[in-house]
Short mmCIF file of C-alpha atoms in Angstrom, two decimals:
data_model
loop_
_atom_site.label_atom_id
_atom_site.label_comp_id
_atom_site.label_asym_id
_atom_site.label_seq_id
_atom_site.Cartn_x
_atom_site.Cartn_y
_atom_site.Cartn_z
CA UNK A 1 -103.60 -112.05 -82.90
CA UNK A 2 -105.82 -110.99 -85.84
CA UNK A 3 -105.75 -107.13 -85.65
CA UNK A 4 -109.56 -107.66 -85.11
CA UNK A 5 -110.70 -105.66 -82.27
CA UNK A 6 -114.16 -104.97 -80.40
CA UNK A 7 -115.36 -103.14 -77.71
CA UNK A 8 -116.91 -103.28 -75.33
CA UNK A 9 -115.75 -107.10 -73.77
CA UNK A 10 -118.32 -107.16 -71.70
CA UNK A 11 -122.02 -105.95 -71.53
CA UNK A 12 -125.40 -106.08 -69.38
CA UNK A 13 -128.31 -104.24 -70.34
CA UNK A 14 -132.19 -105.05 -70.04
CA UNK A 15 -135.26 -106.00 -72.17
CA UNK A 16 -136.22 -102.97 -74.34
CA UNK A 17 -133.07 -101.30 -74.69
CA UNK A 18 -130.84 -100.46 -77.14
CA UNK A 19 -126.94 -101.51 -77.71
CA UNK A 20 -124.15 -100.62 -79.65
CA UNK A 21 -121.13 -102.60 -80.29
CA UNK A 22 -117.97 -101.98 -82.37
CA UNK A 23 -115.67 -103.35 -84.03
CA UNK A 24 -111.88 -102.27 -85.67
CA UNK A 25 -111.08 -104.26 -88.74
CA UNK A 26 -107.66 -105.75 -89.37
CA UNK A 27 -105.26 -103.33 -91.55
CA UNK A 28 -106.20 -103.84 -95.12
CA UNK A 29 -109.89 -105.40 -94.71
CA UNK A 30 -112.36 -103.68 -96.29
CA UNK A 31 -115.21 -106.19 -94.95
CA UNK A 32 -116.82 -106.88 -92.10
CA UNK A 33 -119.00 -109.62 -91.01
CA UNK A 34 -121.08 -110.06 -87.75
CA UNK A 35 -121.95 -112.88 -85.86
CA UNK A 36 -124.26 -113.94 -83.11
CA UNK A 37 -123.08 -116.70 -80.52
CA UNK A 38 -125.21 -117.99 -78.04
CA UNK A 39 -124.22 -120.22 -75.68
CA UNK A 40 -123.06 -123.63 -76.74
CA UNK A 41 -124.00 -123.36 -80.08
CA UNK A 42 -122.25 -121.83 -83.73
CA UNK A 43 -121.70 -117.94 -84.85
CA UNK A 44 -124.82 -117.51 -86.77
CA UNK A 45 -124.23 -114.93 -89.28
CA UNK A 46 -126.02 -111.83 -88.96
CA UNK A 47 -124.89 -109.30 -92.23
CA UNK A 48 -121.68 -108.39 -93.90
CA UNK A 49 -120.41 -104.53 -94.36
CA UNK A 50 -118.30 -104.02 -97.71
CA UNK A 51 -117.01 -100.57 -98.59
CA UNK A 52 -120.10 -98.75 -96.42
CA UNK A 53 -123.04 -100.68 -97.83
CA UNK A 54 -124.53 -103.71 -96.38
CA UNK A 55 -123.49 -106.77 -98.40
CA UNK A 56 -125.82 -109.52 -97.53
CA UNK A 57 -127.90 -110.29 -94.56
CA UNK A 58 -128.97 -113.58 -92.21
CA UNK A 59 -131.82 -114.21 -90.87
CA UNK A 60 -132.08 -111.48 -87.83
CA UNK A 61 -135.07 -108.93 -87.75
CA UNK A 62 -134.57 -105.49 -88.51
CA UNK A 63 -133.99 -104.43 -84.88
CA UNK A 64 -130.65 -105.89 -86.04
CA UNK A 65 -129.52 -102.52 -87.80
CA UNK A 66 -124.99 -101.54 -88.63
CA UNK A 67 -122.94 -99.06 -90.08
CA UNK A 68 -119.58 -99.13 -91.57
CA UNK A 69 -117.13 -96.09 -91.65
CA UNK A 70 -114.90 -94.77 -94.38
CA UNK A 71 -111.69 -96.44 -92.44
CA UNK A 72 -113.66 -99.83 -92.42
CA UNK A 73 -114.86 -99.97 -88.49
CA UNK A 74 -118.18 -101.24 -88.05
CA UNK A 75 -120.86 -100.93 -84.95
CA UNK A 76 -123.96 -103.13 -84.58
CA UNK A 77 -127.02 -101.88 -83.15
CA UNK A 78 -129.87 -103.87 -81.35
CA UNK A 79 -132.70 -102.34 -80.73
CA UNK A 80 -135.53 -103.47 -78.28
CA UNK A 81 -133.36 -105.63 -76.44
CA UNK A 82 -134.77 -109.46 -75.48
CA UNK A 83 -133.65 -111.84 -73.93
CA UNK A 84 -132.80 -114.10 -76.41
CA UNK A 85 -130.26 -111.52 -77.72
CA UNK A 86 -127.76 -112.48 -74.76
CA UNK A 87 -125.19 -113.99 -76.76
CA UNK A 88 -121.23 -113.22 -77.84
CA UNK A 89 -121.10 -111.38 -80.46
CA UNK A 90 -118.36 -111.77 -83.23
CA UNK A 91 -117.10 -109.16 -85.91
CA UNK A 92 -114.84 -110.69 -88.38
CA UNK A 93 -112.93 -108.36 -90.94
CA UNK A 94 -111.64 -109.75 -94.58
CA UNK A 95 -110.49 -108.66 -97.78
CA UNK A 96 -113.41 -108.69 -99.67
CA UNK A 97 -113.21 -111.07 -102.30
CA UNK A 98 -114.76 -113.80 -103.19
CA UNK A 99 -112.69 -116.27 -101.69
CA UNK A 100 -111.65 -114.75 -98.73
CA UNK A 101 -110.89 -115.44 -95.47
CA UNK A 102 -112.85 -114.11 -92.21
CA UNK A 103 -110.69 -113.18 -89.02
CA UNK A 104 -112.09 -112.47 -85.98
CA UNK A 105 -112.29 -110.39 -83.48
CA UNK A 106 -112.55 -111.54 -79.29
CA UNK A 107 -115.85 -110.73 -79.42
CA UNK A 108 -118.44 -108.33 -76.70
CA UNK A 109 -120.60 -111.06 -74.20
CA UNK A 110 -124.18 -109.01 -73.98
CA UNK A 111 -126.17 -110.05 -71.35
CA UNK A 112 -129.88 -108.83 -71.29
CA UNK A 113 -132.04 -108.99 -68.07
CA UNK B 1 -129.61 -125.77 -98.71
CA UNK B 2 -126.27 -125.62 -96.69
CA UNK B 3 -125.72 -127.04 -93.59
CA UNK B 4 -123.06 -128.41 -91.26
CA UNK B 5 -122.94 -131.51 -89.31
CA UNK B 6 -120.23 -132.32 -86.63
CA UNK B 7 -122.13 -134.83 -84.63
CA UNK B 8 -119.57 -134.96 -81.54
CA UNK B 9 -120.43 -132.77 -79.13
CA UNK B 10 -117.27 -133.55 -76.93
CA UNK B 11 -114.51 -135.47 -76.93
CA UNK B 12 -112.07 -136.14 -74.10
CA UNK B 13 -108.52 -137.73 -74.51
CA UNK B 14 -105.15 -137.91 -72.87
CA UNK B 15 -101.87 -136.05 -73.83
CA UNK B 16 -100.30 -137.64 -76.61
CA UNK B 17 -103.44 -139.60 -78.10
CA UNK B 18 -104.33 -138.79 -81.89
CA UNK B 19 -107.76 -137.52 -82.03
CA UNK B 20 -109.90 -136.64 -85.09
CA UNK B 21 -113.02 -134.27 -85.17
CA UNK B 22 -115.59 -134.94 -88.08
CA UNK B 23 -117.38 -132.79 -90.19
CA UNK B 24 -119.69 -133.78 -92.72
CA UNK B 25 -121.78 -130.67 -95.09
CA UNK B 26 -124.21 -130.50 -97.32
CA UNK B 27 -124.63 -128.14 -99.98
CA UNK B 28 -125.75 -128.04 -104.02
CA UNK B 29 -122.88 -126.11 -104.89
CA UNK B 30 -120.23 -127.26 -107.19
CA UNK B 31 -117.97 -124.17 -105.98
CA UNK B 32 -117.72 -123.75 -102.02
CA UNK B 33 -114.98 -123.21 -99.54
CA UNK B 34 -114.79 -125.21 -96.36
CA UNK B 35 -112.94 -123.74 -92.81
CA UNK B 36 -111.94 -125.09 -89.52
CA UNK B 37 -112.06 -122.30 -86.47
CA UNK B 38 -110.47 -122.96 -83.28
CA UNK B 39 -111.89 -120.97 -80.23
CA UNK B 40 -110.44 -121.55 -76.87
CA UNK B 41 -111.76 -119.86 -73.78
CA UNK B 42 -110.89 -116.91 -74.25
CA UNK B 43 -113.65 -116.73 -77.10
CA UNK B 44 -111.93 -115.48 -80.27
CA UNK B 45 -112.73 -117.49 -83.35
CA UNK B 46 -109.00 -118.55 -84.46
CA UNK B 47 -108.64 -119.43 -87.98
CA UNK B 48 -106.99 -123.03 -88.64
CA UNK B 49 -107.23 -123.77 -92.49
CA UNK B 50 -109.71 -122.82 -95.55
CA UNK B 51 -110.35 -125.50 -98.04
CA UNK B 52 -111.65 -125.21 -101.73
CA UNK B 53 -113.90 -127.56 -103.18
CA UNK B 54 -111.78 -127.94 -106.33
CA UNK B 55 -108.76 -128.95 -104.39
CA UNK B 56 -109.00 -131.99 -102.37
CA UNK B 57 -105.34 -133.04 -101.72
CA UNK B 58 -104.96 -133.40 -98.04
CA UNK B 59 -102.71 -131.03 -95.78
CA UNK B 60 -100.69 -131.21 -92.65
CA UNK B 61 -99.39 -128.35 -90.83
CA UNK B 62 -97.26 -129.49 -87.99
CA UNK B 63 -99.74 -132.06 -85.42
CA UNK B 64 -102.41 -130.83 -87.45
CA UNK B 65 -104.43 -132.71 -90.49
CA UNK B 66 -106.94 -132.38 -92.74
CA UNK B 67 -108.88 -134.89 -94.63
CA UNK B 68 -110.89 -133.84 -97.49
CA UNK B 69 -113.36 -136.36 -99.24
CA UNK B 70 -116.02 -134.72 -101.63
CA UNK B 71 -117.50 -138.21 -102.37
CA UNK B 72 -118.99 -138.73 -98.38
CA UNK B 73 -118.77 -134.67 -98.21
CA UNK B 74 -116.75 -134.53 -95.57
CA UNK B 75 -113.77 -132.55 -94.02
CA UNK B 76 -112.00 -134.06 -91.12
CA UNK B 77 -109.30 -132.56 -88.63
CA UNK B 78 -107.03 -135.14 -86.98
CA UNK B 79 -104.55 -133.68 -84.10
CA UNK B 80 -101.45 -135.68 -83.80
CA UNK B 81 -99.88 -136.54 -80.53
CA UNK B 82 -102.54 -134.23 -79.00
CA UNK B 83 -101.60 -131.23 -75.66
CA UNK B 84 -103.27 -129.45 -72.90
CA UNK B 85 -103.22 -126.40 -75.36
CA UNK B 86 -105.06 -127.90 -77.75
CA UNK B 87 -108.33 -127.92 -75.46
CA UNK B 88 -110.82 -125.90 -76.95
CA UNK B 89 -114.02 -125.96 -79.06
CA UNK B 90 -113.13 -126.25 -82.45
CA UNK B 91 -115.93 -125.38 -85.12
CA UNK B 92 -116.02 -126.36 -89.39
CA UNK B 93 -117.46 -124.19 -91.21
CA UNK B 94 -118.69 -123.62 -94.93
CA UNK B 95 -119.47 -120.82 -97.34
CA UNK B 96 -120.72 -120.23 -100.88
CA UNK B 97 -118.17 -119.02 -103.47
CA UNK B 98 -118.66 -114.94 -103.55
CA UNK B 99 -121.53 -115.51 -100.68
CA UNK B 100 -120.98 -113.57 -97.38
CA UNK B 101 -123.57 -116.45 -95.30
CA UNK B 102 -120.53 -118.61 -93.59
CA UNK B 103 -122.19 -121.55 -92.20
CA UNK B 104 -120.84 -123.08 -88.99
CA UNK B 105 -121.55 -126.02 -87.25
CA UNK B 106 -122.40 -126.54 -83.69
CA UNK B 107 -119.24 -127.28 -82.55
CA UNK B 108 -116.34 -130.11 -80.98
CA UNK B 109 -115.48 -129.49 -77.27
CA UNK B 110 -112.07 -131.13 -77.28
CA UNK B 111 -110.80 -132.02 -73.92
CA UNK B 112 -106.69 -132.79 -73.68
CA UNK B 113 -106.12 -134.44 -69.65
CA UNK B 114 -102.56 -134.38 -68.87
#
């Protein structure tokens, strides 16, 4: 196991509302990363936390908003839920450098209707 | 622009076969780091290897390989004398040196029958 945890596992919600998920990082990571799954497909990368501030961002609208806390945890928020945003979604905590290495986390399953 | 290729979408063999998944990325950077993932049902993305560009001797950790060819830009992942536990998807990835954006591919479904 990484160290890497998220909560919740599982989640349903419905078009229009709003979602939080979180994230622990692994002792020692200052970095967090998060990912969008959907079905059958890659993580897609979403934006990176590094000491508080975001540290780089994909290519996900601003609805697609996160925070990271002094001890390194990290939430993502999704506003104005759609469908399309049914997916796993992946936090993966790392050391920060530039060569580092992500670990992940088992991921939350959000399911919009 | 960086992108990822692993052009089979599943593979199915029987307990004990050798079995390689192929990865093949495409990038303008001279500095890059490339990954292999493992995630088996239970969805967690578990980490296999990271690769840097500069270095491309070839490794083996126990069953596992990995085949590193910068000339045809590909990084392939053979499992030796494959198991039932090794059924899973299995993902390559690639990132920028001192870039967050890690770039995965779509994915192997590897299938071990007994």
């Amino acid at each position: 196991e990484t160290g890497v945890t998220q909560s919740p596992t599982h989640l349903i919600k419905t078009r229009g509302q709003q979602v939080t998920l979180r994230c622990s990082s692994q002792s020692g990571h200052n970095t967090v990363s998060w990912y969008q799954q959907a079905l059958g497909q890659g993580p897609q990368f979403i934006f990176q936390y590094y000491r508080e501030e975001e540290n780089g961002r994909g290519n996900f609208p601003p609805r697609f908003s996160g925070l990271q806390f002094p001890n390194y945890s990290s939430e993502l928020n999704v506003n104005a839920l759609e469908l399309d945003d049914s997916a796993l979604y992946l936090c993966a905590s790392s050391s920060g450098g530039p060569a580092d290495t992500q670990y992940f986390g088992p991921g939350t399953r959000l399911t919009v209707l | 622009a960086q992108k990822v290729t692993q052009a089979q979408t599943e593979i199915s063999v029987v307990e004990k076969e050798d079995v390689t998944l192929d990865c093949v990325y495409e990038t303008r950077d001279t500095t890059y780091y490339l990954f292999w993932y493992k995630q088996p049902p239970s969805g967690e993305l578990v980490f296999l290897i990271r690769r840097n560009s500069f270095d491309e001797q070839n490794e083996i950790s126990g069953r596992y390989s990995w085949n590193f060819q910068k000339s045809t830009s590909s990084f392939n992942f053979t499992i030796t004398a494959s198991q039932v536990v090794d059924s899973a998807v299995y993902f390559c990835a690639q990132r920028r040196y001192n870039n967050n954006d890690m770039r995965f591919g779509a994915g192997t479904r590897l299938t071990v029958k007994p």
